Amino acid sequence: MQNIKLQRTTAPKEKPNEDKLGFGQIFTDHMYIMDYDEGRGWHDPRIVPYGPLSLDPSAMVFHYAQEMFEGLKAYHTGDGRVLLFRPDRNAQRAENSCKRLCIPPVPQEDFINAIKTVVSVDRDWIPTKPGTSLYIRPFIIATDNHLGVHPSLSYKFLVILSPSGAYYASGLDPVKIWIEDDYVRAVRGGIGEAKAGGNYAASLKAQEKSDAEGYAQVLWLDGVERKYIEEVGSMNIFFKIAGKVVTPKLNGSILPGVTRASCLDLCRHWGLEVEERRISVEELVSAARDGSLDECFGSGTAAVISPVGVLRFGDEVMEISGGGIGPLSQRLYDTVTGIQTGRIEDEFGWTVEVK
Amino acid sequence: MQNIKLQRTTAPKEKPNEDKLGFGQIFTDHMYIMDYDEGRGWHDPRIVPYGPLSLDPSAMVFHYAQEMFEGLKAYHTGDGRVLLFRPDRNAQRAENSCKRLCIPPVPQEDFINAIKTVVSVDRDWIPTKPGTSLYIRPFIIATDNHLGVHPSLSYKFLVILSPSGAYYASGLDPVKIWIEDDYVRAVRGGIGEAKAGGNYAASLKAQEKSDAEGYAQVLWLDGVERKYIEEVGSMNIFFKIAGKVVTPKLNGSILPGVTRASCLDLCRHWGLEVEERRISVEELVSAARDGSLDECFGSGTAAVISPVGVLRFGDEVMEISGGGIGPLSQRLYDTVTGIQTGRIEDEFGWTVEVK
Ligand SMILES: Cc1ncc(COP(=O)(O)O)c(C=O)c1O
Ligand SMILES: Cc1ncc(COP(=O)(O)O)c(C=O)c1O
């Protein structure tokens, strides 16, 4: 593991009002950077004052989107500790994303150490109000000054931090989700399971369409048959159908969410029947019609659990859990956020303390 | 059309040796920039000394790859004129790419004027040796400092210029192409027909594989059935089968190449039978076996025409035109490059002079 140099800011910024944090718009005093150069590998990890990057206009990231990111959070516990939630999972996923995008992976221990160290330096920035957290954004960009299409020979790995507001102002709040059968996010053989910038650029147009229809997020179908459920804009998706917990199988085109894995572990631990498998949109429509679609919720770092009150597919508007919050959604939300913030004992060893 | 402000460099760089230009590594003295801000639209077009961009680490382009580019060339004619080749096509395609990626399009006349003006300012940088040219790279990046996934509210449009060497050192040179049936570049409903960074990031892994096998570029199959021919890494693809010129139909997942359109126009003008349609890889294999696969070539701005001597699919190695250069490839290459450099009369009104 490499030693991180620390250069502290001489002009600390004022901390924001915790009631007006929003998401991903305010950044802390410091950031972590490490460089990669062909032949030298990853080198010079350092924490420096948060500030602009200076890049040549020909830098590959601007042209060929050779870039990947991760997302996780640091939480304040009631008793003054700071916890990360399963950062090893993000480190592993980052490595997979890098491999798919021909980016030299950051060693997992350096990845985790980067996060721990920069969070600890900017510890005072972690908000403390219930539901708030410090959003952590590790990312890698290709920096070769070359317009040829090939993997870059130089990169930057950064970790930036953003204090974020409570996702739910007053308790869980169900969302309406639009099932998209025209635009496609990712396909088998593509980069869907990588946390690659290109997947998100590809998703904007359908999101615009669902916004216009008054829906919060898009639920994607598979790119081959446009028939099987994949995932939501920035969440994985779960259903409770006839008493069973069902979620799409990791098939290469959906992101393997850390929250998804944790929900599966909890459901199994609770003795619920769980299935990871293909789910067709027709199956959902008929389950909604015959009353066996008990619950639907999204899982992701931002909201943790997002109960789905309405699913829309073409002209079919499916109301779920009476448009409200199902009991499994509530239980998972309470348990995961409880573990994340130290209110509930962490039997699984998921949390990592930042000293 | 907006007026472009010009700030000339006070430190002009030395011009490179025309024999050692390569591709996309040397940049001229100036660049064009225009900014977009929600509410103001595209504003402040200017030409400034070529130099780094300063961007916040949270700029959306680094995270969600909301970025698009174009590529075209300026050519010196023997009689001292400078010609662009069909820049209106690039302007139109840029607009389409922008729409797909939720980027506010640059008005086409500003797009073309940007190119003409910056090329004229750096006119001395256009190399003159046969086969050389000035590569023009217009591109747009999303610059909002915000980690939310949504279309950015601010952008930069740039045009940078790179003198490039002759693609072929000594006449046309056939390449070996690898038909990829595992990795997928783009799919129906995706962003394949946009010149979006994400498509290129997605292509690197298969390119790495074909490099390792000793092949120059990847020929992609469709994402749905992995059965129909799409296009090459940075070229469209043509076949001559049993006397007919055949190329994949624009289906939404392949890039509508300017060179492709020009080849089709020329072939039709010459009275050849031309088909734009689906072509399965099986059709190619059997045409190669029964001797009716007369020719194969790629078309794109970089090489103009790239004759394909070998196509490989799984264990099937198809040698085409005896591994050499077919007569149609040669004729198209001579005609297109002739028009581009003013050696052949431009009956089609394709060239635009830069004053
Ligand atoms: C496309 C997509 N799917 C799923 C998720 C959920 O993953 P996680 O639970 O690791 O946050 C995310 C993001 O966080 C995402 O962007
Ligand atoms: C994926 C792809 N297909 C085809 C082409 C050919 O297009 P054009 O003839 O406009 O250069 C290019 C690039 O230039 C490309 O990147």
Short mmCIF file of N, CA and C in Angstrom, two decimals, chain A residues 284-349:
data_model
loop_
_atom_site.label_atom_id
_atom_site.label_comp_id
_atom_site.label_asym_id
_atom_site.label_seq_id
_atom_site.Cartn_x
_atom_site.Cartn_y
_atom_site.Cartn_z
N LEU A 284 -44.79 -9.18 -14.62
CA LEU A 284 -45.16 -8.12 -13.68
C LEU A 284 -46.58 -7.65 -13.91
N VAL A 285 -46.90 -7.45 -15.19
CA VAL A 285 -48.24 -6.97 -15.51
C VAL A 285 -49.28 -7.97 -15.01
N SER A 286 -49.04 -9.26 -15.22
CA SER A 286 -50.08 -10.19 -14.78
C SER A 286 -50.09 -10.33 -13.26
N ALA A 287 -48.91 -10.23 -12.63
CA ALA A 287 -48.89 -10.27 -11.16
C ALA A 287 -49.63 -9.05 -10.59
N ALA A 288 -49.45 -7.90 -11.24
CA ALA A 288 -50.15 -6.70 -10.77
C ALA A 288 -51.66 -6.89 -10.92
N ARG A 289 -52.04 -7.49 -12.06
CA ARG A 289 -53.48 -7.67 -12.31
C ARG A 289 -54.11 -8.67 -11.36
N ASP A 290 -53.40 -9.77 -11.08
CA ASP A 290 -54.03 -10.78 -10.22
C ASP A 290 -53.76 -10.54 -8.73
N GLY A 291 -53.11 -9.42 -8.42
CA GLY A 291 -52.96 -9.07 -7.01
C GLY A 291 -51.79 -9.74 -6.31
N SER A 292 -50.92 -10.44 -7.06
CA SER A 292 -49.80 -11.11 -6.38
C SER A 292 -48.52 -10.26 -6.36
N LEU A 293 -48.56 -9.07 -6.99
CA LEU A 293 -47.40 -8.18 -6.92
C LEU A 293 -47.50 -7.37 -5.62
N ASP A 294 -46.91 -7.93 -4.57
CA ASP A 294 -47.09 -7.35 -3.24
C ASP A 294 -46.31 -6.06 -3.05
N GLU A 295 -45.05 -6.06 -3.56
CA GLU A 295 -44.18 -4.91 -3.31
C GLU A 295 -43.22 -4.73 -4.46
N CYS A 296 -42.71 -3.52 -4.56
CA CYS A 296 -41.63 -3.23 -5.50
C CYS A 296 -40.79 -2.13 -4.88
N PHE A 297 -39.47 -2.27 -4.96
CA PHE A 297 -38.61 -1.19 -4.45
C PHE A 297 -37.27 -1.20 -5.17
N GLY A 298 -36.67 -0.02 -5.22
CA GLY A 298 -35.32 0.11 -5.77
C GLY A 298 -34.31 0.10 -4.64
N SER A 299 -33.08 -0.32 -4.96
CA SER A 299 -32.01 -0.32 -3.96
C SER A 299 -30.78 0.38 -4.53
N GLY A 300 -30.23 1.32 -3.77
CA GLY A 300 -29.03 2.02 -4.23
C GLY A 300 -28.47 2.89 -3.13
N THR A 301 -27.23 3.28 -3.28
CA THR A 301 -26.55 4.05 -2.24
C THR A 301 -27.28 5.36 -1.90
N ALA A 302 -27.81 6.03 -2.92
CA ALA A 302 -28.41 7.35 -2.69
C ALA A 302 -29.59 7.28 -1.73
N ALA A 303 -30.59 6.46 -2.09
CA ALA A 303 -31.82 6.41 -1.30
C ALA A 303 -31.85 5.22 -0.35
N VAL A 304 -30.92 4.32 -0.48
CA VAL A 304 -30.89 3.03 0.19
C VAL A 304 -32.04 2.15 -0.34
N ILE A 305 -33.26 2.47 0.10
CA ILE A 305 -34.43 1.76 -0.43
C ILE A 305 -35.42 2.82 -0.92
N SER A 306 -35.95 2.59 -2.10
CA SER A 306 -36.92 3.50 -2.66
C SER A 306 -38.18 2.72 -3.03
N PRO A 307 -39.21 2.80 -2.17
CA PRO A 307 -40.43 2.04 -2.47
C PRO A 307 -41.05 2.56 -3.77
N VAL A 308 -41.54 1.64 -4.59
CA VAL A 308 -42.18 2.03 -5.84
C VAL A 308 -43.69 1.92 -5.65
N GLY A 309 -44.37 3.04 -5.81
CA GLY A 309 -45.83 3.05 -5.63
C GLY A 309 -46.56 2.79 -6.93
N VAL A 310 -45.95 3.22 -8.04
CA VAL A 310 -46.58 3.04 -9.35
C VAL A 310 -45.52 2.62 -10.37
N LEU A 311 -45.86 1.60 -11.15
CA LEU A 311 -45.03 1.16 -12.28
C LEU A 311 -45.87 1.36 -13.53
N ARG A 312 -45.28 2.02 -14.53
CA ARG A 312 -46.06 2.24 -15.75
C ARG A 312 -45.37 1.57 -16.93
N PHE A 313 -46.14 0.77 -17.67
CA PHE A 313 -45.62 0.15 -18.89
C PHE A 313 -46.62 0.38 -20.01
N GLY A 314 -46.27 1.22 -20.97
CA GLY A 314 -47.22 1.57 -22.02
C GLY A 314 -48.45 2.17 -21.37
N ASP A 315 -49.61 1.60 -21.66
CA ASP A 315 -50.85 2.14 -21.10
C ASP A 315 -51.18 1.52 -19.75
N GLU A 316 -50.40 0.54 -19.35
CA GLU A 316 -50.68 -0.18 -18.10
C GLU A 316 -50.09 0.59 -16.91
N VAL A 317 -50.95 1.04 -16.02
CA VAL A 317 -50.47 1.72 -14.82
C VAL A 317 -50.69 0.78 -13.64
N MET A 318 -49.59 0.30 -13.06
CA MET A 318 -49.71 -0.68 -11.98
C MET A 318 -49.50 -0.01 -10.64
N GLU A 319 -50.52 0.01 -9.80
CA GLU A 319 -50.35 0.56 -8.47
C GLU A 319 -49.90 -0.59 -7.57
N ILE A 320 -48.89 -0.30 -6.75
CA ILE A 320 -48.31 -1.37 -5.92
C ILE A 320 -48.38 -0.97 -4.45
N SER A 321 -48.63 -1.94 -3.58
CA SER A 321 -48.78 -1.67 -2.14
C SER A 321 -49.73 -0.48 -1.92
N GLY A 322 -50.78 -0.45 -2.73
CA GLY A 322 -51.75 0.64 -2.61
C GLY A 322 -51.12 2.01 -2.83
N GLY A 323 -50.02 2.02 -3.60
CA GLY A 323 -49.32 3.30 -3.85
C GLY A 323 -48.46 3.72 -2.66
N GLY A 324 -48.42 2.88 -1.62
CA GLY A 324 -47.69 3.26 -0.40
C GLY A 324 -46.38 2.50 -0.22
N ILE A 325 -46.02 2.27 1.02
CA ILE A 325 -44.76 1.63 1.36
C ILE A 325 -45.03 0.22 1.87
N GLY A 326 -44.44 -0.77 1.23
CA GLY A 326 -44.65 -2.15 1.68
C GLY A 326 -43.81 -2.45 2.92
N PRO A 327 -44.23 -3.47 3.67
CA PRO A 327 -43.52 -3.79 4.92
C PRO A 327 -42.07 -4.24 4.70
N LEU A 328 -41.79 -4.96 3.61
CA LEU A 328 -40.41 -5.41 3.37
C LEU A 328 -39.52 -4.21 3.05
N SER A 329 -40.03 -3.29 2.25
CA SER A 329 -39.28 -2.07 1.93
C SER A 329 -38.90 -1.34 3.22
N GLN A 330 -39.89 -1.18 4.09
CA GLN A 330 -39.65 -0.46 5.35
C GLN A 330 -38.62 -1.20 6.21
N ARG A 331 -38.76 -2.52 6.28
CA ARG A 331 -37.87 -3.31 7.13
C ARG A 331 -36.43 -3.26 6.62
N LEU A 332 -36.28 -3.38 5.30
CA LEU A 332 -34.93 -3.31 4.72
C LEU A 332 -34.33 -1.92 4.94
N TYR A 333 -35.14 -0.91 4.71
CA TYR A 333 -34.65 0.46 4.88
C TYR A 333 -34.18 0.68 6.32
N ASP A 334 -35.02 0.29 7.27
CA ASP A 334 -34.68 0.49 8.68
C ASP A 334 -33.41 -0.29 9.05
N THR A 335 -33.32 -1.51 8.55
CA THR A 335 -32.18 -2.34 8.92
C THR A 335 -30.89 -1.83 8.29
N VAL A 336 -30.91 -1.57 6.98
CA VAL A 336 -29.68 -1.14 6.32
C VAL A 336 -29.24 0.22 6.87
N THR A 337 -30.14 1.17 6.97
CA THR A 337 -29.72 2.49 7.49
C THR A 337 -29.33 2.36 8.96
N GLY A 338 -29.98 1.45 9.69
CA GLY A 338 -29.61 1.22 11.09
C GLY A 338 -28.17 0.73 11.23
N ILE A 339 -27.80 -0.21 10.35
CA ILE A 339 -26.43 -0.73 10.39
C ILE A 339 -25.45 0.36 9.95
N GLN A 340 -25.82 1.09 8.90
CA GLN A 340 -24.93 2.13 8.37
C GLN A 340 -24.61 3.21 9.40
N THR A 341 -25.58 3.50 10.24
CA THR A 341 -25.39 4.59 11.19
C THR A 341 -25.13 4.09 12.61
N GLY A 342 -24.90 2.77 12.75
CA GLY A 342 -24.53 2.22 14.04
C GLY A 342 -25.67 2.06 15.03
N ARG A 343 -26.92 2.31 14.60
CA ARG A 343 -28.05 2.14 15.52
C ARG A 343 -28.37 0.66 15.73
N ILE A 344 -28.07 -0.14 14.71
CA ILE A 344 -28.33 -1.56 14.80
C ILE A 344 -26.99 -2.28 14.76
N GLU A 345 -26.86 -3.29 15.55
CA GLU A 345 -25.60 -4.03 15.59
C GLU A 345 -25.28 -4.63 14.22
N ASP A 346 -24.03 -4.52 13.82
CA ASP A 346 -23.58 -5.00 12.51
C ASP A 346 -23.12 -6.44 12.61
N GLU A 347 -24.08 -7.38 12.50
CA GLU A 347 -23.73 -8.81 12.63
C GLU A 347 -22.93 -9.32 11.45
N PHE A 348 -22.94 -8.56 10.35
CA PHE A 348 -22.34 -9.09 9.11
C PHE A 348 -20.93 -8.58 8.86
N GLY A 349 -20.48 -7.66 9.71
CA GLY A 349 -19.15 -7.08 9.48
C GLY A 349 -19.12 -6.19 8.24
#
